[in-house]
Structures are given as C-alpha cells and as structure tokens.
mmCIF file of C-alpha atoms in Angstrom:
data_model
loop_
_atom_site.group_PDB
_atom_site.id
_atom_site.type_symbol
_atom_site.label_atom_id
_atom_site.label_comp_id
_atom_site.label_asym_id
_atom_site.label_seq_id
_atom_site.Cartn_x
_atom_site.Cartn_y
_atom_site.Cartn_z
ATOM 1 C CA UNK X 1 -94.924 122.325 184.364
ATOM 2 C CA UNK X 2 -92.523 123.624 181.840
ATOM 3 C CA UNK X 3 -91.942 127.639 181.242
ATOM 4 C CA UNK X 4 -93.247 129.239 178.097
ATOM 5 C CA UNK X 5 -90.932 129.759 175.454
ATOM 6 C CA UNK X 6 -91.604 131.890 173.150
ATOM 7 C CA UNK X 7 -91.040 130.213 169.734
ATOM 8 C CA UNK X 8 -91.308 132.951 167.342
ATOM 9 C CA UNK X 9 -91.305 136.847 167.636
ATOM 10 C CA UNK X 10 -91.791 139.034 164.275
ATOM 11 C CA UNK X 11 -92.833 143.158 164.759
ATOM 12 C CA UNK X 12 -94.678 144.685 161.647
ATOM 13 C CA UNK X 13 -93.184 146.721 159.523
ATOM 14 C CA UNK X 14 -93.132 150.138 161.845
ATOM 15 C CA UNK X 15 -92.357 148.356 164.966
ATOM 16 C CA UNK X 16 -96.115 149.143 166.377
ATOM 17 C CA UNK X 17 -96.978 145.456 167.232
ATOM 18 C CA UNK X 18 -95.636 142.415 167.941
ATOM 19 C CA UNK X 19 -96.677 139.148 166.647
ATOM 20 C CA UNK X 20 -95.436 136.330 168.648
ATOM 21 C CA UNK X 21 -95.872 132.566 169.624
ATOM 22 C CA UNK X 22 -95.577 130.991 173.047
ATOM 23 C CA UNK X 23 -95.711 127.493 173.847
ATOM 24 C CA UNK X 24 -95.090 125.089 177.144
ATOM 25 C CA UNK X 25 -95.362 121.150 177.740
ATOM 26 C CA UNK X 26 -99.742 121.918 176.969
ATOM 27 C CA UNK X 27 -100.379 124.501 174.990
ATOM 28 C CA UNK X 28 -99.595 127.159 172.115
ATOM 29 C CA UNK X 29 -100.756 130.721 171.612
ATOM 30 C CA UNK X 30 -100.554 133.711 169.101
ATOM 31 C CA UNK X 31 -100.617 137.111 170.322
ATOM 32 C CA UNK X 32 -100.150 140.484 169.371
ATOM 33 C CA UNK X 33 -99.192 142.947 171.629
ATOM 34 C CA UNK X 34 -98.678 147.031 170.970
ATOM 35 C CA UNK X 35 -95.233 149.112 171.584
ATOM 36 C CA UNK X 36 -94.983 150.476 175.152
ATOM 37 C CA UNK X 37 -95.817 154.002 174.201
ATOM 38 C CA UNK X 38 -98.800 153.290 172.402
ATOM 39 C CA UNK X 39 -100.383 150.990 175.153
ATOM 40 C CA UNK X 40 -102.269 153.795 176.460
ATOM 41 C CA UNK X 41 -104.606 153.525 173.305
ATOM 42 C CA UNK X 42 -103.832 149.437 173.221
ATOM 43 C CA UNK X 43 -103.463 148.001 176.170
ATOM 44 C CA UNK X 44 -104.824 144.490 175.780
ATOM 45 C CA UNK X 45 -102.642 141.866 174.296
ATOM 46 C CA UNK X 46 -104.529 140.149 171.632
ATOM 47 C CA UNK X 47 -104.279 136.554 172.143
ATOM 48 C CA UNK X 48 -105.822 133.677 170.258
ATOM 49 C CA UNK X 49 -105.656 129.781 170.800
ATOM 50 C CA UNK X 50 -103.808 127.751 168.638
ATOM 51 C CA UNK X 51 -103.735 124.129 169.502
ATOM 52 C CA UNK X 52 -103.473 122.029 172.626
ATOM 53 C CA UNK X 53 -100.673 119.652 173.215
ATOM 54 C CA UNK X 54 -101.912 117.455 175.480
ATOM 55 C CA UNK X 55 -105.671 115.919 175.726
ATOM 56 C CA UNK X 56 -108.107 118.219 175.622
ATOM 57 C CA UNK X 57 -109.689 119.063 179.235
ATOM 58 C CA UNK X 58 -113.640 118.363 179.628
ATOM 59 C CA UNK X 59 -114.573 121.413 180.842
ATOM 60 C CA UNK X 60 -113.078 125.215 180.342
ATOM 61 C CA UNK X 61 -109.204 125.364 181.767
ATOM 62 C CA UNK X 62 -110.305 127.873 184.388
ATOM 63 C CA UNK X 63 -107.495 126.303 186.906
ATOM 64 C CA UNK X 64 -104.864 127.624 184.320
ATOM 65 C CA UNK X 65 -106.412 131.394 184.545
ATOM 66 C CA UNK X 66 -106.533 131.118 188.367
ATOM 67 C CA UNK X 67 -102.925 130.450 188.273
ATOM 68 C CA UNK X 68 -102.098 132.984 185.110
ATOM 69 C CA UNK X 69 -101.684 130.568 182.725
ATOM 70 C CA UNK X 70 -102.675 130.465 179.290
ATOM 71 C CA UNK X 71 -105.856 127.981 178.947
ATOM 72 C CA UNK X 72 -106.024 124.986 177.217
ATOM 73 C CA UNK X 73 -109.337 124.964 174.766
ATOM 74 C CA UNK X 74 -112.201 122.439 175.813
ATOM 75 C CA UNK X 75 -113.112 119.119 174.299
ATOM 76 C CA UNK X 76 -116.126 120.291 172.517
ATOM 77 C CA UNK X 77 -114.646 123.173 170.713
ATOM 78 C CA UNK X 78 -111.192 121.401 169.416
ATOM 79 C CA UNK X 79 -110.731 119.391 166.348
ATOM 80 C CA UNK X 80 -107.896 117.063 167.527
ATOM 81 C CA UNK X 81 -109.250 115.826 171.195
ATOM 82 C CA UNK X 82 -105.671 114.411 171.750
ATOM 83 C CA UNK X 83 -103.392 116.894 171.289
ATOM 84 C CA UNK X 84 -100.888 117.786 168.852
ATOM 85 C CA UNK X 85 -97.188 118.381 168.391
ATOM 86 C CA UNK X 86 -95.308 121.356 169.460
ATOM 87 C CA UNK X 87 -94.317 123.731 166.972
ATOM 88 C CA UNK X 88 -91.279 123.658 165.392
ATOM 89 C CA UNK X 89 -89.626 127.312 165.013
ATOM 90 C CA UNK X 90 -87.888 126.922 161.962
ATOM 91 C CA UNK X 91 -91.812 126.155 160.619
ATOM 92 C CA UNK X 92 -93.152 128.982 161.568
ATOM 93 C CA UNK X 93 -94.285 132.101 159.750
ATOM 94 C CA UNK X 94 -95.936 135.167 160.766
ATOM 95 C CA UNK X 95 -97.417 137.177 158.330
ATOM 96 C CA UNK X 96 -98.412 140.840 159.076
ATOM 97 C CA UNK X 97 -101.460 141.994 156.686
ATOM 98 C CA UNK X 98 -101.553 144.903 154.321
ATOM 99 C CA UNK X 99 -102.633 147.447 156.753
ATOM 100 C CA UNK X 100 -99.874 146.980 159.463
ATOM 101 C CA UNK X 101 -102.047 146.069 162.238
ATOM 102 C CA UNK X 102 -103.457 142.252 162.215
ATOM 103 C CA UNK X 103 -101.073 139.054 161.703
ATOM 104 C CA UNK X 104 -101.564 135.151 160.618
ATOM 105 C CA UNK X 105 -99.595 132.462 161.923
ATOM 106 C CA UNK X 106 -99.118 129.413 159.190
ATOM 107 C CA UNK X 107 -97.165 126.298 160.267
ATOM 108 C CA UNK X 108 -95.327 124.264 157.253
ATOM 109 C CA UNK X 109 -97.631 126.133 154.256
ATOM 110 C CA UNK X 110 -100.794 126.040 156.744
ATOM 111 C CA UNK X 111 -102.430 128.742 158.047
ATOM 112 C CA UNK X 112 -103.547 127.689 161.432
ATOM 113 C CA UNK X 113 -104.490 131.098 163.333
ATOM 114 C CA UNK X 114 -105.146 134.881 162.387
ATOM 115 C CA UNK X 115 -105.743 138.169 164.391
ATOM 116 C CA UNK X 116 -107.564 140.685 162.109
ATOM 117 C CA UNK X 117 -106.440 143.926 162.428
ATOM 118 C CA UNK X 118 -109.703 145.441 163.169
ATOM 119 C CA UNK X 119 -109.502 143.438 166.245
ATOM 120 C CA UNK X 120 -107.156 146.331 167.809
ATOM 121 C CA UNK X 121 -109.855 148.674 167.835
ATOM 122 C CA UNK X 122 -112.577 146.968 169.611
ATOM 123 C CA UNK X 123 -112.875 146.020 173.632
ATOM 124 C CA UNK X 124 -112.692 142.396 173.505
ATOM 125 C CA UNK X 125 -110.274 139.857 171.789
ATOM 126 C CA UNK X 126 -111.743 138.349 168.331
ATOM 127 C CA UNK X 127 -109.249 135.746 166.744
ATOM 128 C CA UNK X 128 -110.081 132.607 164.542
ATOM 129 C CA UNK X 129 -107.989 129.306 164.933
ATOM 130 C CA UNK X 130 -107.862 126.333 162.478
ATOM 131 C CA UNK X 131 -107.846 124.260 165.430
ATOM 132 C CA UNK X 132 -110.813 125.505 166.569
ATOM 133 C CA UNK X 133 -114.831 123.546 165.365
ATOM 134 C CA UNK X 134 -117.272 125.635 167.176
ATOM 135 C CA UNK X 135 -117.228 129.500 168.899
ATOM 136 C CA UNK X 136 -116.279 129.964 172.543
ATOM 137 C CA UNK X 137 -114.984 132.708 174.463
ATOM 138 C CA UNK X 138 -110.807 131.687 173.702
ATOM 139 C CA UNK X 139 -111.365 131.810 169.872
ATOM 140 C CA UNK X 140 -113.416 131.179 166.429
ATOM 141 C CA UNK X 141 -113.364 128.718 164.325
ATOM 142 C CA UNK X 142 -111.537 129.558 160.767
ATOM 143 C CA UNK X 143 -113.118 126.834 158.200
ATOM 144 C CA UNK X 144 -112.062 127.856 154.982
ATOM 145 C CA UNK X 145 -111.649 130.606 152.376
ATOM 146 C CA UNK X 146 -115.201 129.338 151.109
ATOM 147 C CA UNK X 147 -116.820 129.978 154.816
ATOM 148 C CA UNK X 148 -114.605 132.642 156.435
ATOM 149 C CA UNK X 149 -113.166 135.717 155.227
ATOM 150 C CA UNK X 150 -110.301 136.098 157.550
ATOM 151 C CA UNK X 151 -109.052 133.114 155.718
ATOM 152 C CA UNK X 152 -109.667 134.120 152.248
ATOM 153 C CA UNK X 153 -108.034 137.513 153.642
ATOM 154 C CA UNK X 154 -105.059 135.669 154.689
ATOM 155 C CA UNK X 155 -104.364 133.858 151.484
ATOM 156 C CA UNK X 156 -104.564 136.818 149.617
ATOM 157 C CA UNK X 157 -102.201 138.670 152.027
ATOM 158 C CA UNK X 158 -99.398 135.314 151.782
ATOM 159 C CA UNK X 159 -99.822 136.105 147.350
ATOM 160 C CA UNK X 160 -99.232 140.054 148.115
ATOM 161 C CA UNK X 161 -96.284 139.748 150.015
ATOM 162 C CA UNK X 162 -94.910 137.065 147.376
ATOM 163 C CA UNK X 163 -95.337 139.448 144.379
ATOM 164 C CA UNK X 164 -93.588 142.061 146.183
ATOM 165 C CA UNK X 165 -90.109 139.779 146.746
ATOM 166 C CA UNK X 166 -90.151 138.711 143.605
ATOM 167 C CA UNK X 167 -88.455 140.864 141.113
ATOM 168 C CA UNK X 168 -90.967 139.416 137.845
ATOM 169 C CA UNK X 169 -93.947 140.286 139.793
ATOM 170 C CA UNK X 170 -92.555 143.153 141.972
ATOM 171 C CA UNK X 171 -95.917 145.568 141.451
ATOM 172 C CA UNK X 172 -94.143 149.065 141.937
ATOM 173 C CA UNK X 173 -93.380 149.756 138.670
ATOM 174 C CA UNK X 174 -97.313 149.477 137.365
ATOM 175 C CA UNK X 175 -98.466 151.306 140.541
ATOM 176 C CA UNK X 176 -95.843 154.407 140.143
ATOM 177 C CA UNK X 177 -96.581 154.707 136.656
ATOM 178 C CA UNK X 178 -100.577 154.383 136.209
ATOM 179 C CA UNK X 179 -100.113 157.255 139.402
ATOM 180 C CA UNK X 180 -97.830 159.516 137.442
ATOM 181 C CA UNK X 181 -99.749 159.224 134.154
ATOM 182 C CA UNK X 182 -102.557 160.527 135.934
ATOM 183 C CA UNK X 183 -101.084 163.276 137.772
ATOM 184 C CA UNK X 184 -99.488 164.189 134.243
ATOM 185 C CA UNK X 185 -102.371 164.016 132.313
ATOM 186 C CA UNK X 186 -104.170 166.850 134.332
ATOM 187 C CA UNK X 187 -100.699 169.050 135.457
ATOM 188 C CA UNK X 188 -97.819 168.027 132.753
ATOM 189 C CA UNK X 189 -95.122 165.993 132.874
ATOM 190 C CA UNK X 190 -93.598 165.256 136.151
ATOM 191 C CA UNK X 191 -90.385 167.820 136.397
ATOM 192 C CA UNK X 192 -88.695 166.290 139.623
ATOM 193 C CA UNK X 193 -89.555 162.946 141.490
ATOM 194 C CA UNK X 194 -88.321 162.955 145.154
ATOM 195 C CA UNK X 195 -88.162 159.668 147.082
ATOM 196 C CA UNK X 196 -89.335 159.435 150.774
ATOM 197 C CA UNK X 197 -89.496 156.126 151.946
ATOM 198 C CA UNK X 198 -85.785 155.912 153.242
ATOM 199 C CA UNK X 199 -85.118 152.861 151.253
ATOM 200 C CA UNK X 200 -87.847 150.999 153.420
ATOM 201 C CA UNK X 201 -91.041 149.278 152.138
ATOM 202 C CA UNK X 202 -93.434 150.585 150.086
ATOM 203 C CA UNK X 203 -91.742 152.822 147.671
ATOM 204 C CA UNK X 204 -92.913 156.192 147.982
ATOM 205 C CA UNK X 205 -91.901 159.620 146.398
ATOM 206 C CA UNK X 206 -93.200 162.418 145.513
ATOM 207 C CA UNK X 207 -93.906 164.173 142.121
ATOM 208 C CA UNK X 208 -93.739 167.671 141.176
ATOM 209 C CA UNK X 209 -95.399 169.530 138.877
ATOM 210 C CA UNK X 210 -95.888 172.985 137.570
ATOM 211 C CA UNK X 211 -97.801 175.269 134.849
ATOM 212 C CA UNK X 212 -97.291 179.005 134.621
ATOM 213 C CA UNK X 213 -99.227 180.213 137.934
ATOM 214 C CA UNK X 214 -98.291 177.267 140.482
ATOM 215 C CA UNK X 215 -96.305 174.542 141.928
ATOM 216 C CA UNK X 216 -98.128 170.560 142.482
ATOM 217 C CA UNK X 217 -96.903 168.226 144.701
ATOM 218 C CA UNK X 218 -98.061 164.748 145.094
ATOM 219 C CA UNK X 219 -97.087 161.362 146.540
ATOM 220 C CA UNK X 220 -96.812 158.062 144.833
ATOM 221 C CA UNK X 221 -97.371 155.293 146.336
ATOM 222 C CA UNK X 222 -98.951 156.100 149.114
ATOM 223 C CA UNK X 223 -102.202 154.218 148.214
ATOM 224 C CA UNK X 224 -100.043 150.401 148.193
ATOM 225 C CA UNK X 225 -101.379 149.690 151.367
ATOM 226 C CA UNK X 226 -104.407 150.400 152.918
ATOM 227 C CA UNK X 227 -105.103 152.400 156.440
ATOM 228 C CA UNK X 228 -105.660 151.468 159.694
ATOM 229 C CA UNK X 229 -108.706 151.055 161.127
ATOM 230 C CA UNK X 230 -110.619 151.576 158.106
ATOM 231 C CA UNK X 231 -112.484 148.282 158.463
ATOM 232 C CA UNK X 232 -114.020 148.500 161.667
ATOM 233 C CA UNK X 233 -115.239 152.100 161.366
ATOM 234 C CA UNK X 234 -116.572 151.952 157.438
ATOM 235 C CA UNK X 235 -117.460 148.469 157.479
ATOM 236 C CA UNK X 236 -118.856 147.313 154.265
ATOM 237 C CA UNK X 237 -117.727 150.690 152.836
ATOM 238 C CA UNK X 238 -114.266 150.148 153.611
ATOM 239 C CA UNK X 239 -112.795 149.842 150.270
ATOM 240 C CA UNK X 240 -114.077 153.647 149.472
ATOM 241 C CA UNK X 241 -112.606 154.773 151.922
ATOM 242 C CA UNK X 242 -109.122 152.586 152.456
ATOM 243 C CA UNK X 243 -106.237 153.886 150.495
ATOM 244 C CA UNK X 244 -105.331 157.797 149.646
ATOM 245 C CA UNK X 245 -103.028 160.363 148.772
ATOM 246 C CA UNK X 246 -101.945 163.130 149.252
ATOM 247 C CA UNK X 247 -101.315 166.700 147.374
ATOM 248 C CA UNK X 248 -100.281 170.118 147.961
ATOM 249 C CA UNK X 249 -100.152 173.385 145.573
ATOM 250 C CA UNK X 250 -98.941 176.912 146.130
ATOM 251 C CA UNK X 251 -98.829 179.829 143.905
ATOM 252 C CA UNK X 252 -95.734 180.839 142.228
ATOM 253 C CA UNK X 253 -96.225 184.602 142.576
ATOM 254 C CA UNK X 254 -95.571 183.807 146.422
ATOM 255 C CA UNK X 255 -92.954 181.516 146.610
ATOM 256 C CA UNK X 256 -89.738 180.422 145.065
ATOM 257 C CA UNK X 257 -89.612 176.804 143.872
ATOM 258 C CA UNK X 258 -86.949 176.190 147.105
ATOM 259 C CA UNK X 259 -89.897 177.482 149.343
ATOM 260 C CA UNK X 260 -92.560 175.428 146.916
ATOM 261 C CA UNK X 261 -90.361 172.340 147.897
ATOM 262 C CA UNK X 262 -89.786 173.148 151.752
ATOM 263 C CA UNK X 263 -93.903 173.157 152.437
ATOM 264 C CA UNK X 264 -94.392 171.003 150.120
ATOM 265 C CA UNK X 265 -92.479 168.356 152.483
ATOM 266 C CA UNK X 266 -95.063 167.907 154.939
ATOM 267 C CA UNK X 267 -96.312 165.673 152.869
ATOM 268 C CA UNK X 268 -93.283 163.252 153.481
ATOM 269 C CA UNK X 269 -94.121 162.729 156.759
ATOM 270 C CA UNK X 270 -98.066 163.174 156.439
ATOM 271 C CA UNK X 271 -97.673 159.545 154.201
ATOM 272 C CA UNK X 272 -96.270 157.530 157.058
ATOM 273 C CA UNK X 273 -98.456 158.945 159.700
ATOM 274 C CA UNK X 274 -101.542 156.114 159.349
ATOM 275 C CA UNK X 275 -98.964 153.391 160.032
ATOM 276 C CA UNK X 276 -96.458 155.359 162.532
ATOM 277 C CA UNK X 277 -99.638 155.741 164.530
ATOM 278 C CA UNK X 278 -101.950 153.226 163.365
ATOM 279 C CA UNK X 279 -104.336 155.545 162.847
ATOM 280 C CA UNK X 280 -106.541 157.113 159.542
ATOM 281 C CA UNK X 281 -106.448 159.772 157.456
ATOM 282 C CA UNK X 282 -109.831 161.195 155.959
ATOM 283 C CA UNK X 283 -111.755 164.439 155.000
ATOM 284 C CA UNK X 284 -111.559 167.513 157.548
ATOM 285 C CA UNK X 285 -108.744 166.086 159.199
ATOM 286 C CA UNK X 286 -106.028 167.969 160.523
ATOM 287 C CA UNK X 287 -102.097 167.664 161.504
ATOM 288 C CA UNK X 288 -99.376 169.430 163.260
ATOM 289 C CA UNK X 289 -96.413 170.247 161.156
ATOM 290 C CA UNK X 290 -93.338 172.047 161.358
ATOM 291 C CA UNK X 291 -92.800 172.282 157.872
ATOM 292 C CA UNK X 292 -96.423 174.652 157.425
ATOM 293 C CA UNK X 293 -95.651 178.183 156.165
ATOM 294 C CA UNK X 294 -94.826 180.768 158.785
ATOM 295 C CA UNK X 295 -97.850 181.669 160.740
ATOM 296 C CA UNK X 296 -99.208 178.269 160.430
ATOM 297 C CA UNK X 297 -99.686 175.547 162.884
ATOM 298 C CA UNK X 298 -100.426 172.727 160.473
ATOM 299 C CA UNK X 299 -102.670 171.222 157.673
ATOM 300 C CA UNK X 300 -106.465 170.000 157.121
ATOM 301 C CA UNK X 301 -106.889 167.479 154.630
ATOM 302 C CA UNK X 302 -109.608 167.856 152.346
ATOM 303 C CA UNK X 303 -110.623 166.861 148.595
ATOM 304 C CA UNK X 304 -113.750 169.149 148.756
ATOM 305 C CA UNK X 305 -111.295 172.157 148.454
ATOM 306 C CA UNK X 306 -110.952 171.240 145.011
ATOM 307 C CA UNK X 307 -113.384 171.982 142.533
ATOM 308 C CA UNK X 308 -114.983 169.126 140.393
ATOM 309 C CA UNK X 309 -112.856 170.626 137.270
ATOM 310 C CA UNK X 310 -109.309 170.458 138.915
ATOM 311 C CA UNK X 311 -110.174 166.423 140.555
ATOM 312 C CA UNK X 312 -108.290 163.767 139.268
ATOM 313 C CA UNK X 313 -109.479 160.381 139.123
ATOM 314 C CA UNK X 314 -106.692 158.066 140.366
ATOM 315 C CA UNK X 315 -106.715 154.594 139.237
ATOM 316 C CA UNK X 316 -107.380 151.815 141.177
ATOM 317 C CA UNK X 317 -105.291 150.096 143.295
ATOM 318 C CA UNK X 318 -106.008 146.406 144.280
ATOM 319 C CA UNK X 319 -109.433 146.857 143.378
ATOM 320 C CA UNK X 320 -109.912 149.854 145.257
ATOM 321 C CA UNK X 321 -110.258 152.929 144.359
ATOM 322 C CA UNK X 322 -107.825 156.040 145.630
ATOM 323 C CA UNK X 323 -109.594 159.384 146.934
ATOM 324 C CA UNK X 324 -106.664 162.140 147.150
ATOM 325 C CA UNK X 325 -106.611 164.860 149.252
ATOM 326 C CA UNK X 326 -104.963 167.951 149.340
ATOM 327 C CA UNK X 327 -102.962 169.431 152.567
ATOM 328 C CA UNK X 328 -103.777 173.283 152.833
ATOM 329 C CA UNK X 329 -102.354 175.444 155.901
ATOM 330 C CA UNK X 330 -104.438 176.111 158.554
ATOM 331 C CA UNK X 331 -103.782 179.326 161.494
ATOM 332 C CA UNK X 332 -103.403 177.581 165.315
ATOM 333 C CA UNK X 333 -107.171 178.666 165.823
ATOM 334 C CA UNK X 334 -108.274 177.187 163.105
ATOM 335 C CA UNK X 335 -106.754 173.923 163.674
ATOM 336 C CA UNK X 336 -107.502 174.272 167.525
ATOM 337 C CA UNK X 337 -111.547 174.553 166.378
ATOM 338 C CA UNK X 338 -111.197 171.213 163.993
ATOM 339 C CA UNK X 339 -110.042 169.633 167.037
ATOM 340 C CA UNK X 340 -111.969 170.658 170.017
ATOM 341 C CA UNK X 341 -115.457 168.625 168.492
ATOM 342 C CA UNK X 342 -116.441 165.933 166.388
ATOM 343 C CA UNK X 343 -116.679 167.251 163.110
ATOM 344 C CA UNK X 344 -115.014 170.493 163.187
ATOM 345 C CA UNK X 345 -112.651 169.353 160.318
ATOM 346 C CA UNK X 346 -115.640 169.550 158.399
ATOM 347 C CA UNK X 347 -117.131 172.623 159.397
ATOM 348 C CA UNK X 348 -113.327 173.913 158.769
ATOM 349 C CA UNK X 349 -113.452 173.335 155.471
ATOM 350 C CA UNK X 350 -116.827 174.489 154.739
ATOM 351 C CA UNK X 351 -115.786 178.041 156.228
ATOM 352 C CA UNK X 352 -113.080 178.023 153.609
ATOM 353 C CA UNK X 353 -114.845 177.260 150.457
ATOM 354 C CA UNK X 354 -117.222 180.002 151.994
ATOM 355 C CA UNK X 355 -114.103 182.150 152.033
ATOM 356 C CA UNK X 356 -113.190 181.315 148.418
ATOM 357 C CA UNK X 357 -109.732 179.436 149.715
ATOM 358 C CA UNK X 358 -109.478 176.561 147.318
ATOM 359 C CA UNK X 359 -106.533 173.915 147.075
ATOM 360 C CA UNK X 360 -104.076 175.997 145.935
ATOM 361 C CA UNK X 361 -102.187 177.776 148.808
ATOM 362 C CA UNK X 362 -101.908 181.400 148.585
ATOM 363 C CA UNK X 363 -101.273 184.123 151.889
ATOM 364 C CA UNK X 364 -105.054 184.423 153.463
ATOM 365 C CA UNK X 365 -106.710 185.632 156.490
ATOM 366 C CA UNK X 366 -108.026 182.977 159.422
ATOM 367 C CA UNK X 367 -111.237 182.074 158.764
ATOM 368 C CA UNK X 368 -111.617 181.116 162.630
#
C-alpha cells in the first residue's frame, strides 16, 4: 500500500481554509480543512470522493476506515467500475468560490468535484463528485449545470475569476464607479478616496464626502464578493441579504476632518472582517474597535438608523442587490446588552431611534 501524497494544496484568499488533494495506489480525495485557530468553530475536515483508481469494491470500503484510510466508493454508486488514472498535478486546479469558504477541483478543463461553502456550517460533510451516479454517505452525484446547482455555481465561479485576470474584462472599474456615482449623487462629489485593501484582492477604498454640517465615509467595493454563510442561514433569500457596505458620518461641529478620518477608519477593518473570520455582517450587529471615539467600546451596524430620506439605493452587483449599513458608536454597556441575547442588536437599535440618535454620529448619552 502506497502513502498518500498530497498532489495539490491551494489556501483561499485569507488563508482560512485549505483546499487540497490526496491520492495513493486506490484512491483520490478533495478536502478542505480550516486554519488551526479557527478549528474550534470548524473542526471537521470536509472531504469528498473523487474517483477510484483501482476496481471498484462490491460493498462499502469499511476495511479502509477500520484501518484510517480514506474509502474507496462502491460499485453501485461509481460511474467508471474500473478505475481511473491518477491525477496528474500539473492538471489540477482548485478554485475557491466567491465567498471564500467552498472550493471545486477541475482536472484538464473538467470539473470533477466541489465542496459548497455552506457545507462549513452544517454537522455533516455534503460534497458532490462527477464521478459519482447515485447518493451515498461518501458523496453526491454532480450531473450537470442543467440538474445541479453546485455545478452551474462552479462554472460561473471559473468565468468570475477569468474576468478579474484579464485586464479587458477586469470588472473594478464599472463596480467603483456605478458605487461612487451613487454615493455622489446623494452627498457630492467624492473629496478624498482612500485605498484599504493593501494591494490584495478585491480593490477596496473608501470615499469621503462632506456638505456644510458633516463628514461621510463609505467603502467601495466591499459588495464584490459576497459573505459567508449567507446561504445556509437565508436560504432562498440569500441574494437580499449577501453583499453590503458600509458607512459612517459625524458632525463637523465636533470634530476636525483629522478626527472625521481617524473614526472613520474602523471601517477599514470592519470590510475584511466577514472573510478574516468567515463570518456575516447584518442589521443590529455589533464590533469591537479600537478606532471608536473615546468612551466607546465599538460599533452596531444598522441601516434602520437612517431615515427613508437620507437611504441610498446602491446598484446592483452581480445581480444582487447591496443593503449598506452605517457603523455608529456604541458605550461598553450597550454593546455588552447586543451581545448577551439573540437579538439584542436589534432591540439596540430600536432604543436609539427611540432616543432620536440617527446615523450621523454626534456626543450622546448611553441609551443602556
């Protein structure tokens, strides 16, 4: 019996997960596996079948998981009974989706496997294999882009990562300036643009704005890719709900524009925290910052805090559309009440429209 190598090896783009591929003398797998910190909150390694190399066995391979091996998939579940060829690595592609967390596997322009991202988030393994003709507890079939949606989802992630190496179909410059043109068609032109993405993918800045009473903050670009976990907790509602971001506003009679700029830099790292932490962001939540005025422990998030004449409507990105919220400073009891139940985010923000605190920051009393 020949060792496992491991043929391929690719993390995603914040070094969360890795996607790799294993194969011995019978058999080849695609996992996914989380970064040691973060295997409190993941600690199962995704793994999903990807083809036998050898005949297929009769029955389930349950000799291989007596001796900790990964299992070779049954006759009645594989397309090729007879095996197939190892994979060559310089073949191989791994493909990490739009949202950071789920992967595909193609082999020579085929996609042969795919672990959703949603996946993560749920107690047991789900992955689909091309190799694969009928459910069983290893893997599900993946048909087509007529009969499965993970594959459809998969082709459509291979054309958005194309566009964005190619310099004639590069989307950043539509995105950043159908964003701006909104932002500028409710607050005035943009006055200073302020990149925060360190030179890494997705472009990201942020634009400021300002009329006589205050300073406006927001980010651009945030909305390019979708967040986390979206999927599996809004379902069919999931495009309402996937892509944001993020503003902030503080009175000029208060604060110098250096001071408008200093708070207004939470937002910098507020727009990496769904991916840093492959998490969400959504109404009534709240976040620990350094960078909240003095006296505050951090931010809720909320687009309720802005009155129907002051929303924006963003346009759509991918087909989706883009809610943005706005990041207002919240006292340490405040943000210790959103956190100690489910809901109190909301219930938050409710006792600050009923204390007339609106989007724009301005020195207040707790309302906790």
């Amino acid at each position: 019996m020949r060792q496992s190598d491991i043929v391929a090896e690719v993390s995603n783009d914040k070094q969360t997960l890795t996607a790799l591929v294993e194969q011995d003398n019978r058999v080849v797998y695609f996992y996914i596996f989380a970064r040691e910190d973060l295997r409190d909150r993941f600690p199962k390694m995704r793994a999903c079948w990807v083809r036998n190399l050898v005949p297929a066995p009769v029955n389930d391979d349950t000799d291989a998981m007596e001796q900790g091996m990964a299992p070779m998939l049954a006759a009645q579940y594989c397309r090729n009974l007879e095996g197939e060829a190892p994979l060559d690595p310089a073949q191989i592609q791994i493909l990490w989706n739009e949202s950071d967390d789920g992967a595909a596997l193609w082999y020579q322009g085929l996609l042969l496997a795919v672990i959703p991202g949603w996946s993560l988030y749920i107690d047991h393994s789900v992955c689909y294999s091309a190799g694969c003709i009928k459910q069983n507890p290893l893997t599900f079939p993946l048909g087509s882009a007529s009969t499965n949606t993970q594959c459809e989802l998969a082709e459509k992630t291979r054309l958005f990562w194309r566009d964005w190496q190619n310099e004639f179909t590069n989307p950043w410059p539509k995105i950043q300036r159908k964003l701006l043109e909104s932002y500028e068609d409710r607050f005035g032109p943009s006055l200073k643009y302020y990149l925060i993405n360190q030179g890494n993918w997705p472009p990201m800045a942020i634009s400021q704005h300002e009329d006589e009473e205050n300073y406006y903050f927001f980010t651009v670009g945030m909305s390019i890719r979708p967040m986390p976990q979206i999927d599996i907790i809004f379902n069919d509602e999931a495009e309402k709900h996937r892509r944001i971001e993020l503003a902030f506003s503080v009175g000029k009679e208060y604060v110098t524009e250096e001071n408008a700029v200093q708070m207004a830099s939470a937002l910098s790292g507020y727009a990496q925290v769904p991916w840093t932490t492959l998490s969400w962001l959504g109404e009534g939540h709240t976040l620990m910052s350094p960078m909240a005025p003095l006296g505050f422990e951090g931010h809720v998030i909320s687009s309720a805090l802005c009155g129907p004449a002051d929303k924006m409507r963003l346009p759509k990105i991918y087909g989706d559309p883009v809610n943005q919220f706005w990041v207002s400073p919240v006292f340490t009891s405040e943000l210790e009440f959103a956190q100690a139940k489910p809901n109190g985010g909301f219930e938050l923000v409710a006792a600050m429209i009923e204390n007339d605190i609106g989007f724009v920051f301005a020195p207040r009393s707790a309302v906790i």
